[in-house]
mmCIF file of C-alpha atoms in Angstrom:
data_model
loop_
_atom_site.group_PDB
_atom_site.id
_atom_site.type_symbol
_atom_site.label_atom_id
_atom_site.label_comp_id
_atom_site.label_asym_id
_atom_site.label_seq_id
_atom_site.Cartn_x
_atom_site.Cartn_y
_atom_site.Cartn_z
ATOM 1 C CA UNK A 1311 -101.701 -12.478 12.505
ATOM 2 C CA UNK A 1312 -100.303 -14.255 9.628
ATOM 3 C CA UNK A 1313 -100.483 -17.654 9.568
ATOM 4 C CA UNK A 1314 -100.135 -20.707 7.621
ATOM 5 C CA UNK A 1315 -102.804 -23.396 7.649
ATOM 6 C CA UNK A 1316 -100.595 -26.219 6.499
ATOM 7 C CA UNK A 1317 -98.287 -27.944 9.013
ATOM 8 C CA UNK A 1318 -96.580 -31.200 8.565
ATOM 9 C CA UNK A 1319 -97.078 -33.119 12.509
ATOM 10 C CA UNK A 1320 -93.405 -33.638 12.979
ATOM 11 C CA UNK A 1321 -92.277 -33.841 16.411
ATOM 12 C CA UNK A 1322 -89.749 -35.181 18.633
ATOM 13 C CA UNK A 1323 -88.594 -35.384 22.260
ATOM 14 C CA UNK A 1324 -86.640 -32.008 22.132
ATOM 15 C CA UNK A 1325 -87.920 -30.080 18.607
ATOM 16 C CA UNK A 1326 -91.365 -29.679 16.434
ATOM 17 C CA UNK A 1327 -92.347 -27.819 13.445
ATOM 18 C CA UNK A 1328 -95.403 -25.483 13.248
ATOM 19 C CA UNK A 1329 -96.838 -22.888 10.400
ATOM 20 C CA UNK A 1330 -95.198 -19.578 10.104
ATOM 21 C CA UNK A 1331 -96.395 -16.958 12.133
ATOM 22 C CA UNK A 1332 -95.702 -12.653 11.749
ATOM 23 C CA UNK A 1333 -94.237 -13.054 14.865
ATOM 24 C CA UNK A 1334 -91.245 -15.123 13.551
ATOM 25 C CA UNK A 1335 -89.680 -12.812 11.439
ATOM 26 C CA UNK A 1336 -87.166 -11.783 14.453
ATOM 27 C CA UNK A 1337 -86.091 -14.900 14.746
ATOM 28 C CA UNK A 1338 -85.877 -16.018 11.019
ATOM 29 C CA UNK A 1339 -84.099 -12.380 10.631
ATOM 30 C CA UNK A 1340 -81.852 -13.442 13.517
ATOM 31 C CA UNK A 1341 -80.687 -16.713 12.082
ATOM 32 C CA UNK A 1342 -80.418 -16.243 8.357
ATOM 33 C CA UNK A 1343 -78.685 -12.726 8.412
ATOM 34 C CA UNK A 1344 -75.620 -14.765 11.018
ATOM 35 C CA UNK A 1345 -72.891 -14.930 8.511
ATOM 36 C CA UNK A 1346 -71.249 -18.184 9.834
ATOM 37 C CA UNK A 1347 -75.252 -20.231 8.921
ATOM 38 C CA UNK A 1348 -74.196 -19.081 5.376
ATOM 39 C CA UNK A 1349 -70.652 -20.485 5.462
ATOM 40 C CA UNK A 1350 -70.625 -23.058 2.811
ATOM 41 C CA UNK A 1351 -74.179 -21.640 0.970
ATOM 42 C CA UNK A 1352 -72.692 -18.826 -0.983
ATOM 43 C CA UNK A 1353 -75.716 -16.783 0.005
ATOM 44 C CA UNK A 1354 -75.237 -13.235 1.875
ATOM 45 C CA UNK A 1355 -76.807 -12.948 4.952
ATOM 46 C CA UNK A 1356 -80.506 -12.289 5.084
ATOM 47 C CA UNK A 1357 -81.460 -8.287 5.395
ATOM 48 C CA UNK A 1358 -84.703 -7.896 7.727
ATOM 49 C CA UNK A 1359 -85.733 -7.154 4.031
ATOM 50 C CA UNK A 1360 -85.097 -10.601 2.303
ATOM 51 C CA UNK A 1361 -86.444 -12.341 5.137
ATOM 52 C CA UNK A 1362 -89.700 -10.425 5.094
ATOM 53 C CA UNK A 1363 -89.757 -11.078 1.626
ATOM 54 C CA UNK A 1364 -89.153 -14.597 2.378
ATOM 55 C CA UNK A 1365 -91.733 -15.057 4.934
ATOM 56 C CA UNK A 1366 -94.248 -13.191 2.986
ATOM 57 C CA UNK A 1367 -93.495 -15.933 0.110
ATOM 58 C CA UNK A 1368 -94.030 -19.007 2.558
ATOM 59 C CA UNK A 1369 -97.607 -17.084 3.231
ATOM 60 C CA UNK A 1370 -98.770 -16.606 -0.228
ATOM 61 C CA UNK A 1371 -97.612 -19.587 -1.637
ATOM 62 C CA UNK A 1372 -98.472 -21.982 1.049
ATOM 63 C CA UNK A 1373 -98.996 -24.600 -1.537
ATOM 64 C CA UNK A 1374 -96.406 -22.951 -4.386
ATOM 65 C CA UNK A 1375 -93.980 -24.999 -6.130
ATOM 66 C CA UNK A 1376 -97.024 -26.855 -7.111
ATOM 67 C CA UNK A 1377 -96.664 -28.263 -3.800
ATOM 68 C CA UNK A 1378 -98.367 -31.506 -3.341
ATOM 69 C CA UNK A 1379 -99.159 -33.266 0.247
ATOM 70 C CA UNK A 1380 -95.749 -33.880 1.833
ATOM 71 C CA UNK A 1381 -93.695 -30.549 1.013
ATOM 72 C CA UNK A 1382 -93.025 -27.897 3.475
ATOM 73 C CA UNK A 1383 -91.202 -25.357 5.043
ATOM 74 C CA UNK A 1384 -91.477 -24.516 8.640
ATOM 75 C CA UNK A 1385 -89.901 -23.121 11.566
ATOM 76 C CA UNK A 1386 -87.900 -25.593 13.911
ATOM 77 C CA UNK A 1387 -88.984 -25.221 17.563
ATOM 78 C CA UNK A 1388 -87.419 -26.358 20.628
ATOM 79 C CA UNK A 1389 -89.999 -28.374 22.268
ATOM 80 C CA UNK A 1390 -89.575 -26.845 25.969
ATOM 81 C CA UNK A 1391 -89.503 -23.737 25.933
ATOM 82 C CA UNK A 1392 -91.155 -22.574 22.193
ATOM 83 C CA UNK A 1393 -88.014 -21.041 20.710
ATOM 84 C CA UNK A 1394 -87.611 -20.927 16.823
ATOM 85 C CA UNK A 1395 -83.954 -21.988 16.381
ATOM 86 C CA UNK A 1396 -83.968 -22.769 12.763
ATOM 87 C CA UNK A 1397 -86.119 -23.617 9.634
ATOM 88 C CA UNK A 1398 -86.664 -27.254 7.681
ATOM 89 C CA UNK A 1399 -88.413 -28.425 4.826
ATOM 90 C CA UNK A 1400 -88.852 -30.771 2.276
ATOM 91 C CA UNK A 1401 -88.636 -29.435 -1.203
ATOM 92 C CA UNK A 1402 -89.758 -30.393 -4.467
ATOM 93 C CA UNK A 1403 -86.258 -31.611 -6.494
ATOM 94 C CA UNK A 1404 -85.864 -32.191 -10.138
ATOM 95 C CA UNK A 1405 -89.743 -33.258 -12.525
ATOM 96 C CA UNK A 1406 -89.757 -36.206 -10.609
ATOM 97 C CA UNK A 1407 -93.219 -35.660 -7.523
ATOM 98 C CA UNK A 1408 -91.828 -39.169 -5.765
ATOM 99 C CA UNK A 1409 -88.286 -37.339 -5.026
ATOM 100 C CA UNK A 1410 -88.206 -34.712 -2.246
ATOM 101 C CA UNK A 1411 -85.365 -32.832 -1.259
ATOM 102 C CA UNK A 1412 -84.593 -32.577 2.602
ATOM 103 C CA UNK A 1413 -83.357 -28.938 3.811
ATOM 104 C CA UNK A 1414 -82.529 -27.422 7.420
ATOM 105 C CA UNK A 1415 -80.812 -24.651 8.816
ATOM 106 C CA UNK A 1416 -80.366 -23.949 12.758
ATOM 107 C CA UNK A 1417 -79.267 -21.128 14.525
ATOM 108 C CA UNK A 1418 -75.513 -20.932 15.293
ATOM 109 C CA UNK A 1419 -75.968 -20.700 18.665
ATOM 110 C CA UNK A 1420 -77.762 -24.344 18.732
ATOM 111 C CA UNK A 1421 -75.531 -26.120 16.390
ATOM 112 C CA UNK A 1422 -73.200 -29.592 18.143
ATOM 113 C CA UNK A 1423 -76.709 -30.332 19.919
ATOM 114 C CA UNK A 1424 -78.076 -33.102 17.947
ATOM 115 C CA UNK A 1425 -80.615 -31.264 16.283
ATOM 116 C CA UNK A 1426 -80.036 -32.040 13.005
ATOM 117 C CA UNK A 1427 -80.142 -35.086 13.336
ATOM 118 C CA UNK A 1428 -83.132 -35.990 15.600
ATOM 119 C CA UNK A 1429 -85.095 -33.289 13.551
ATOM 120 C CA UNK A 1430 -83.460 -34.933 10.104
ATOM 121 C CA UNK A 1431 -84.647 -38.516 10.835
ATOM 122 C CA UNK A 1432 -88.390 -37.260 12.087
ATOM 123 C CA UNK A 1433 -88.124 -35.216 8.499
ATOM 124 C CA UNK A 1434 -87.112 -38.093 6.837
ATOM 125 C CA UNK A 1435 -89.720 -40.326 8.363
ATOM 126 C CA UNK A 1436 -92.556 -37.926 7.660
ATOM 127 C CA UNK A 1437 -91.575 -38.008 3.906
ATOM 128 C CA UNK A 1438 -91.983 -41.359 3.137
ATOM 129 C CA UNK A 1439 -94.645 -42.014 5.982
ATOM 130 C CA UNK A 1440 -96.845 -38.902 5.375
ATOM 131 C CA UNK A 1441 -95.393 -37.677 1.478
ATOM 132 C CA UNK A 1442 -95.149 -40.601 0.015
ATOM 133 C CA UNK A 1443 -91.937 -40.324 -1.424
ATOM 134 C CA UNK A 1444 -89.812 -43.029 -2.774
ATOM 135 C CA UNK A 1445 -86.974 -40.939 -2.745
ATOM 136 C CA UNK A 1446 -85.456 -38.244 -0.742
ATOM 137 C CA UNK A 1447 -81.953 -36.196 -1.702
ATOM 138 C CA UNK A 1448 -79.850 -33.581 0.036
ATOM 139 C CA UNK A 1449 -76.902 -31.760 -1.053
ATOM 140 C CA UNK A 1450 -73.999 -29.723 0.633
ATOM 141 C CA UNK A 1451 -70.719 -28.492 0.127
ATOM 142 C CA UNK A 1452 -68.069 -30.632 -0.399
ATOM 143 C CA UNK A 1453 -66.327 -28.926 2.331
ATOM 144 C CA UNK A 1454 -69.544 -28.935 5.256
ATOM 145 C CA UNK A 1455 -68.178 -32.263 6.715
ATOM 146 C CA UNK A 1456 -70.958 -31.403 9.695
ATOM 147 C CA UNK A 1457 -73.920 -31.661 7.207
ATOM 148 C CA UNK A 1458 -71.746 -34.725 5.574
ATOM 149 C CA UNK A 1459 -72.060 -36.413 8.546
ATOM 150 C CA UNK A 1460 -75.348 -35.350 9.654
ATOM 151 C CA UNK A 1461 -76.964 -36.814 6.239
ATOM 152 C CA UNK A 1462 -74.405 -40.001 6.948
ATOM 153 C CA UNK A 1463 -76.079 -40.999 10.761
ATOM 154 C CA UNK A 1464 -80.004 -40.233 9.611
ATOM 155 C CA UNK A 1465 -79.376 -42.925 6.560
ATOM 156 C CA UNK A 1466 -78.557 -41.204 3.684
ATOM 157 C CA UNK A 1467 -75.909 -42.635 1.203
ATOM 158 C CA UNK A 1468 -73.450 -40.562 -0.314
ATOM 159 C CA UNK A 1469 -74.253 -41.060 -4.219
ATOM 160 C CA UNK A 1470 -71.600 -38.812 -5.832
ATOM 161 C CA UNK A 1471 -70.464 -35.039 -6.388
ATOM 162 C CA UNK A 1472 -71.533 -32.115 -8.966
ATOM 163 C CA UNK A 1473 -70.909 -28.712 -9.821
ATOM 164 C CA UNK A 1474 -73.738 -26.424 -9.250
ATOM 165 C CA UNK A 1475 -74.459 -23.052 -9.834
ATOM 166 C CA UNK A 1476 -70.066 -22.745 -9.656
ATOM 167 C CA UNK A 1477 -70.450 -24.521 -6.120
ATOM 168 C CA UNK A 1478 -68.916 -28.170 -5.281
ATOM 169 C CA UNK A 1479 -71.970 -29.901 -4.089
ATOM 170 C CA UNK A 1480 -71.993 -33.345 -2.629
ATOM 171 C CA UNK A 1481 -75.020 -35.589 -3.183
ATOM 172 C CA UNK A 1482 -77.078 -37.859 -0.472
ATOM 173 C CA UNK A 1483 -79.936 -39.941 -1.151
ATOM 174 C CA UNK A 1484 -81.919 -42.183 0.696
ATOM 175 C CA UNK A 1485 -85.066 -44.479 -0.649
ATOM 176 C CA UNK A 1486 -88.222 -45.674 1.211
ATOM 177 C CA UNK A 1487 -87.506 -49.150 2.376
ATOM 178 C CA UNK A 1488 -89.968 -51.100 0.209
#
C-alpha cells in the first residue's frame, strides 16, 4: 500500500489529517471531479486520471517543492467515523521559506459544517507552532464570499486584490503573533 511517511499531527474535535494512502483515490476522485468544488477555481473537474496522477505526485515527491518541515498536503478526515471529505495543505508561496500558503478543499456534500474553519485555525496553528512561519497567505476569488469569510473568522486580514493567471483573486494574510 502506498503510503506517505510524513504527516503533520493536526487534529481537532471533529477532523484530522493523515498521509495519503492507495486507498484514497475514490474519495479524492469523488471530490475533485464534483464540478460545483471547482466553482470559482477555473480548474475542470478531476478525471480518475488527474487524480491518480495527482496522488502519485504527493507519493513521489513527499518532500517536493523543496519542501521544508511545515509543508504538506493531506487528506481531511472526519474524526468519527474515518471518512476523507476533503484535502488541506500548506504550500510553499513566493522565494520567501517563512511565508506558507494555506489551501483546503471539502467535499460538497460537507460544506456549511464548520469545517473550514475548525480545520483552518488547527492549519493555521500548526504553521506557525510546528513550521515556523512568520507568515501565512491565502487567496480566492473575488466572488467565493464563503472562503472570504472563512479566511475572515480563522484571523486572516484581507490585504488587497490581484489578477492572476486572468482570475480576480483576493488576498488574506495573517502573521505569527510575535
Amino acid at each position: 500500500m502506498m503510503e506517505l511517511d510524513i504527516s503533520p499531527s493536526i487534529r481537532t474535535p471533529r477532523l484530522y489529517v493523515r498521509p495519503w494512502h492507495e486507498g484514497d483515490l475514490a474519495s479524492l476522485h469523488k471530490i475533485m471531479s464534483n464540478q460545483s468544488v471547482h466553482t470559482y477555481t477555473e480548474e475542470a473537474p478531476w478525471t480518475e486520471d488527474k487524480a491518480r496522477a495527482v496522488l502519485d505526485w504527493f507519493h513521489s515527491n513527499k518532500s517536493g517543492w523543496k519542501w521544508k518541515a511545515g509543508y504538506f498536503n493531506c487528506p481531511l478526515i472526519l474524526t468519527d467515523c474515518h471518512t476523507l471529505i476533503g484535502r488541506v495543505g500548506l504550500n510553499p508561496y513566493g522565494e520567501d521559506d517563512a511565508i506558507a500558503e494555506i489551501e483546503w478543499t471539502i467535499c460538497e456534500e460537507h460544506w456549511h459544517q464548520g469545517y473550514a474553519t475548525e480545520i483552518g485555525k488547527a492549519i493555521l496553528e500548526y504553521g506557525f507552532r510546528e513550521g515556523g512561519f512568520s507568515s501565512i497567505i491565502g487567496f480566492t476569488a473575488i466572488r467565493n464570499m464563503s472562503a472570504r469569510q472563512v479566511m475572515k473568522k480563522i484571523g486572516m486580514e484581507h490585504i488587497g486584490d490581484r489578477e492572476q493567471h486572468n482570475r480576480k483573486l483576493s488576498i488574506f494574510q495573517i502573521k505569527r503573533s510575535q
